[in-house]
Coordinates of C-alpha atoms in Angstrom, one line a residue:
M1 CA -22.1 -3.5 -6.7
D2 CA -22.2 -3.9 -10.4
P3 CA -19.6 -6.5 -11.7
G4 CA -19.4 -4.8 -14.9
N5 CA -18.1 -1.7 -13.1
D6 CA -15.5 -3.4 -11.2
H7 CA -12.0 -2.0 -11.8
S8 CA -9.4 -4.9 -13.2
G9 CA -8.0 -6.6 -10.6
G10 CA -10.4 -4.9 -8.1
I11 CA -11.6 -8.0 -6.3
L12 CA -8.1 -9.7 -5.6
V13 CA -7.0 -6.3 -4.3
R14 CA -10.0 -6.1 -2.0
L15 CA -9.5 -9.6 -0.7
R16 CA -5.8 -9.4 -0.2
G17 CA -6.6 -6.3 2.0
A18 CA -9.6 -7.6 3.9
L19 CA -8.1 -10.9 4.7
P20 CA -7.0 -10.3 8.3
S21 CA -10.4 -9.3 9.3
L22 CA -12.1 -12.1 8.2
R23 CA -13.5 -15.0 10.4
P24 CA -11.4 -18.1 10.1
A25 CA -13.7 -20.1 8.2
E26 CA -14.0 -17.2 5.9
Q27 CA -10.2 -17.0 5.7
R28 CA -10.0 -20.4 4.3
V29 CA -12.1 -19.4 1.3
A30 CA -10.3 -16.5 0.7
R31 CA -7.1 -18.5 0.6
A32 CA -8.5 -20.8 -1.9
V33 CA -9.7 -17.8 -4.1
L34 CA -6.3 -16.3 -3.9
A35 CA -4.2 -19.8 -4.4
D36 CA -6.5 -20.5 -7.6
P37 CA -8.8 -17.7 -9.1
Q38 CA -9.6 -19.3 -12.2
G39 CA -10.3 -22.6 -10.7
V40 CA -12.7 -21.0 -8.2
A41 CA -14.5 -19.5 -11.5
D42 CA -15.0 -22.9 -12.4
R43 CA -16.4 -24.3 -9.1
S44 CA -19.8 -24.4 -8.0
I45 CA -20.4 -22.8 -4.5
G46 CA -20.8 -26.6 -3.0
M47 CA -17.6 -27.7 -4.1
L48 CA -15.6 -24.4 -2.8
A49 CA -17.4 -25.0 0.3
R50 CA -16.5 -28.6 0.6
E51 CA -12.7 -28.0 -0.4
C52 CA -12.7 -25.4 2.5
G53 CA -14.1 -27.6 5.0
T54 CA -17.0 -25.0 5.5
S55 CA -20.8 -24.3 4.4
E56 CA -22.2 -22.6 1.6
T57 CA -23.7 -19.9 4.3
T58 CA -19.8 -19.0 5.1
V59 CA -19.1 -18.9 1.3
L60 CA -22.1 -16.4 0.8
R61 CA -21.0 -14.4 3.9
F62 CA -17.4 -14.3 2.5
C63 CA -18.8 -13.0 -0.7
R64 CA -21.1 -10.1 1.2
A65 CA -17.7 -9.3 3.2
L66 CA -16.2 -8.4 -0.1
G67 CA -19.2 -6.3 -1.2
L68 CA -20.4 -8.8 -3.7
R69 CA -24.0 -9.5 -3.8
G70 CA -23.4 -13.2 -4.0
Y71 CA -21.3 -16.5 -5.3
P72 CA -22.0 -15.7 -9.2
E73 CA -20.9 -12.1 -9.1
L74 CA -17.5 -13.7 -7.2
R75 CA -17.2 -15.9 -10.0
F76 CA -17.7 -13.2 -12.8
A77 CA -15.2 -11.3 -11.1
L78 CA -12.5 -14.0 -11.0
A79 CA -13.0 -15.1 -14.4
R80 CA -12.2 -11.6 -15.7
E81 CA -9.4 -11.0 -13.5
A82 CA -7.8 -14.4 -14.8
T83 CA -8.5 -13.3 -18.5
L84 CA -6.9 -10.1 -17.7
E85 CA -3.9 -11.7 -16.2
A86 CA -3.5 -13.9 -19.2
S87 CA -3.7 -10.8 -21.6
R88 CA -1.0 -9.1 -19.5
A89 CA 1.3 -12.1 -20.0
G90 CA 0.8 -11.9 -23.6
G91 CA -0.5 -15.5 -23.9
A92 CA 2.4 -17.1 -21.9
R93 CA 1.8 -18.8 -18.7
P94 CA 0.9 -15.7 -16.2
L95 CA 3.5 -15.7 -13.3
D96 CA 2.1 -15.8 -9.9
G97 CA 5.1 -14.3 -7.9
D98 CA 5.5 -17.5 -5.7
I99 CA 8.6 -19.0 -5.4
N100 CA 8.6 -22.6 -5.3
A101 CA 11.3 -25.5 -4.6
G102 CA 13.1 -26.3 -7.8
D103 CA 12.3 -23.0 -9.5
P104 CA 15.4 -22.1 -11.8
L105 CA 17.2 -18.8 -11.1
E106 CA 15.9 -17.3 -14.3
E107 CA 12.2 -18.1 -13.3
I108 CA 13.3 -16.5 -9.8
V109 CA 14.2 -13.2 -11.4
A110 CA 11.1 -13.3 -13.6
K111 CA 8.8 -13.8 -10.9
I112 CA 10.0 -11.0 -8.7
G113 CA 10.2 -8.8 -11.5
Y114 CA 6.4 -9.5 -12.0
S115 CA 5.7 -9.3 -8.6
D116 CA 7.2 -5.9 -7.8
S117 CA 6.0 -4.2 -11.0
R118 CA 2.3 -5.3 -10.2
A119 CA 2.9 -4.0 -6.8
A120 CA 3.4 -0.5 -8.0
A121 CA 0.9 -0.9 -10.9
E122 CA -2.0 -2.3 -8.6
T123 CA -1.1 0.3 -5.9
A124 CA -1.6 3.3 -8.5
E125 CA -4.5 1.5 -10.2
H126 CA -6.6 1.6 -6.7
L127 CA -5.2 4.2 -4.8
D128 CA -8.1 6.4 -3.6
V129 CA -7.7 9.5 -5.1
A130 CA -10.2 11.4 -3.0
A131 CA -8.2 10.3 0.1
L132 CA -5.0 11.3 -1.4
E133 CA -6.4 14.6 -2.3
R134 CA -7.2 15.2 1.5
A135 CA -3.8 14.0 2.5
V136 CA -2.1 16.7 0.2
E137 CA -4.6 19.4 1.3
V138 CA -3.7 18.8 5.0
I139 CA 0.1 18.3 4.5
A140 CA 1.1 21.3 2.4
P141 CA 0.2 23.9 5.0
A142 CA 1.4 21.8 7.8
R143 CA 3.3 23.4 10.7
R144 CA 5.3 20.0 10.8
V145 CA 4.9 16.7 9.5
D146 CA 6.0 13.8 11.8
L147 CA 6.8 10.1 9.9
Y148 CA 6.7 6.8 11.5
G149 CA 7.9 3.7 10.2
A150 CA 9.7 0.6 11.5
G151 CA 11.9 -1.9 9.5
A152 CA 11.3 -1.6 6.1
S153 CA 8.8 1.0 6.2
G154 CA 11.1 3.1 8.4
Y155 CA 13.3 3.6 5.1
V156 CA 10.0 4.6 3.3
A157 CA 9.4 7.3 5.8
A158 CA 13.0 8.5 5.5
D159 CA 12.4 8.9 1.8
L160 CA 9.3 10.8 2.3
H161 CA 11.0 13.1 4.9
Q162 CA 13.7 13.7 2.3
K163 CA 11.3 14.6 -0.4
L164 CA 9.4 17.0 1.9
H165 CA 12.3 18.8 3.2
R166 CA 13.6 19.3 0.0
I167 CA 10.8 21.7 -1.1
G168 CA 10.8 23.4 2.2
L169 CA 8.6 21.7 4.5
V170 CA 9.5 20.9 8.1
A171 CA 9.4 17.2 8.5
F172 CA 10.8 14.8 10.7
A173 CA 11.2 10.7 10.3
W174 CA 11.5 8.8 13.6
P175 CA 13.2 5.3 13.2
D176 CA 13.7 5.5 17.1
F177 CA 10.4 5.0 18.8
H178 CA 11.2 6.8 22.2
S179 CA 12.0 9.9 19.9
A180 CA 9.1 9.1 18.0
L181 CA 6.8 9.4 21.2
T182 CA 8.4 12.4 22.4
S183 CA 8.0 14.2 19.4
A184 CA 4.4 12.9 18.8
A185 CA 3.4 14.4 22.3
L186 CA 4.8 17.9 21.2
L187 CA 2.2 17.8 18.1
R188 CA -1.0 19.9 17.9
E189 CA -3.4 21.2 15.6
G190 CA -2.2 21.8 12.3
D191 CA 0.3 19.3 12.2
V192 CA 0.2 16.1 10.3
A193 CA 1.5 12.6 11.4
I194 CA 1.8 9.6 9.1
G195 CA 2.1 6.3 9.8
I196 CA 3.6 3.6 7.6
S197 CA 3.0 0.0 8.4
H198 CA 2.5 -2.9 5.5
T199 CA 0.6 -4.8 8.1
G200 CA -1.3 -1.9 9.8
T201 CA -0.4 -3.7 13.1
T202 CA 3.1 -2.5 14.0
V203 CA 2.8 -1.6 17.8
D204 CA 5.6 1.3 17.8
V205 CA 3.8 2.8 14.8
L206 CA 0.4 2.4 16.1
E207 CA 1.6 4.0 19.5
A208 CA 3.0 7.1 18.0
L209 CA 0.0 7.9 15.6
R210 CA -2.4 7.3 18.5
L211 CA -0.4 9.8 21.0
A212 CA -0.1 12.2 18.1
A213 CA -3.8 12.1 17.5
D214 CA -4.4 12.6 21.2
H215 CA -2.4 15.9 20.8
G216 CA -4.7 17.2 17.9
A217 CA -2.5 16.3 14.6
T218 CA -4.1 15.0 11.8
T219 CA -3.1 11.2 11.0
I220 CA -2.6 9.4 7.7
A221 CA -2.3 5.9 7.7
I222 CA -0.2 3.8 4.6
T223 CA -1.0 0.2 4.8
N224 CA -1.9 -2.8 2.6
F225 CA -4.7 -3.9 5.0
H226 CA -8.1 -1.9 5.6
P227 CA -9.5 -2.4 8.2
S228 CA -6.7 -2.8 10.4
P229 CA -5.6 -1.4 13.8
I230 CA -3.8 1.6 12.0
T231 CA -6.7 2.6 10.1
E232 CA -8.8 2.8 13.3
L233 CA -6.3 5.5 14.2
A234 CA -6.0 7.3 10.9
D235 CA -7.9 10.2 9.7
I236 CA -7.0 9.4 6.2
V237 CA -6.0 6.1 4.9
L238 CA -3.8 5.7 1.6
K239 CA -3.9 1.7 0.9
T240 CA -1.3 -0.2 -1.0
A241 CA -2.2 -3.3 -3.1
V242 CA 0.5 -6.0 -2.8
R243 CA 0.5 -9.9 -3.4
E244 CA 2.4 -11.3 -0.4
A245 CA 4.2 -14.5 -1.7
P246 CA 4.8 -16.9 1.3
F247 CA 8.5 -17.2 0.1
R248 CA 9.1 -13.4 0.6
P249 CA 7.3 -11.8 3.7
G250 CA 8.0 -8.3 4.0
A251 CA 9.3 -8.4 0.2
M252 CA 10.4 -5.5 -2.1
G253 CA 7.0 -5.3 -3.3
S254 CA 5.7 -4.1 -0.2
R255 CA 8.3 -1.4 -0.3
I256 CA 7.6 -0.5 -3.9
A257 CA 4.0 -0.3 -3.3
Q258 CA 4.8 2.1 -0.1
L259 CA 7.2 4.1 -2.4
T260 CA 4.4 4.5 -5.1
V261 CA 2.1 6.0 -2.7
V262 CA 4.9 8.4 -1.1
D263 CA 5.7 9.7 -4.9
C264 CA 2.1 10.5 -5.7
L265 CA 1.8 12.0 -2.1
F266 CA 5.0 14.3 -2.6
V267 CA 4.0 15.3 -6.3
G268 CA 0.6 16.4 -5.0
V269 CA 2.0 18.4 -2.2
A270 CA 4.6 20.0 -4.6
A271 CA 2.2 20.7 -7.0
Q272 CA -0.2 22.6 -4.0
R273 CA 2.7 24.9 -3.5
T274 CA 3.6 27.6 -6.1
Y275 CA 5.7 26.4 -9.1
D276 CA 8.4 28.7 -8.9
E277 CA 8.7 28.0 -5.1
T278 CA 9.1 24.3 -5.7
L279 CA 11.3 24.8 -8.4
T280 CA 13.5 27.1 -6.7
A281 CA 13.5 24.6 -3.5
L282 CA 14.8 21.8 -5.4
E283 CA 17.4 23.9 -7.6
D284 CA 18.7 25.2 -4.1
T285 CA 19.1 21.9 -2.4
F286 CA 20.7 20.5 -5.7
R287 CA 23.2 23.0 -5.7
A288 CA 24.0 22.6 -2.1
I289 CA 25.1 18.8 -2.8
S290 CA 26.5 19.3 -6.4
G291 CA 29.7 20.3 -5.3
R292 CA 30.0 17.0 -3.5
R293 CA 29.9 15.0 -6.7
R294 CA 33.1 13.8 -8.6
R295 CA 33.5 15.3 -11.6
G296 CA 32.8 13.5 -14.6
A297 CA 30.5 11.4 -12.7
G298 CA 27.7 11.8 -15.2
P299 CA 24.2 13.3 -15.1
R300 CA 22.8 14.0 -12.2
S301 CA 20.6 11.5 -10.3

């Protein structure tokens, strides 16, 4: 890979996504890189290996796992990433999103805002458009779409269900996984099953997606980690790009990133249908609920 063609932020996005699949010694190198990208850019390969308690060979293997030719290419990519982060911060000290003991509330708010906005921006920046197009092409004509998600990802599944339902697609979100398995067993070729899991390891989502695939449905995964168990089950993978902060596991950033993918997916599907058909469906569904609004309550949401 030519570092000059690497998208801004691409190296850290790829690293975060690949982290669970790396070997333990490589994971130590990865965490050192994520903790201090600029510092690693300034270190020799020997210094980094010693700090991580590993060998230069392991560091090189880590670089190749990210698709890099070697350590100089990693340093180049990290140095450029640090420069871009400083530019985004307008010369101020770049925020890292991590919340530390003793942080004043004002800085906590700034860090959360930074982390969540970057989750959406980096997800959009690195979303695989070809994979998104394939997902749109199978969802638009589908007989039905089943959506699986647990916990916070379940709310994202419900959001996509509501969006697809409003333009006339038959879609179901299944937060109860006995019901999800029952539904997945009834899917067939021409149906679509979408599993949403930040980690890609949520057992209930994996079981439902596997059963849907066994019955012939096209499977789609929305996840932050690739490779992961859910990506092995999916025909199409849509990847988010979230910087998980230790103080905020399962933070809002992961849901914002998932919702960014959902919005792109929905608009793409809506565009596959005729403009008049989509507009009519949205207007009809709005009129159906407009009578439930209190008069003088302001513009429609």
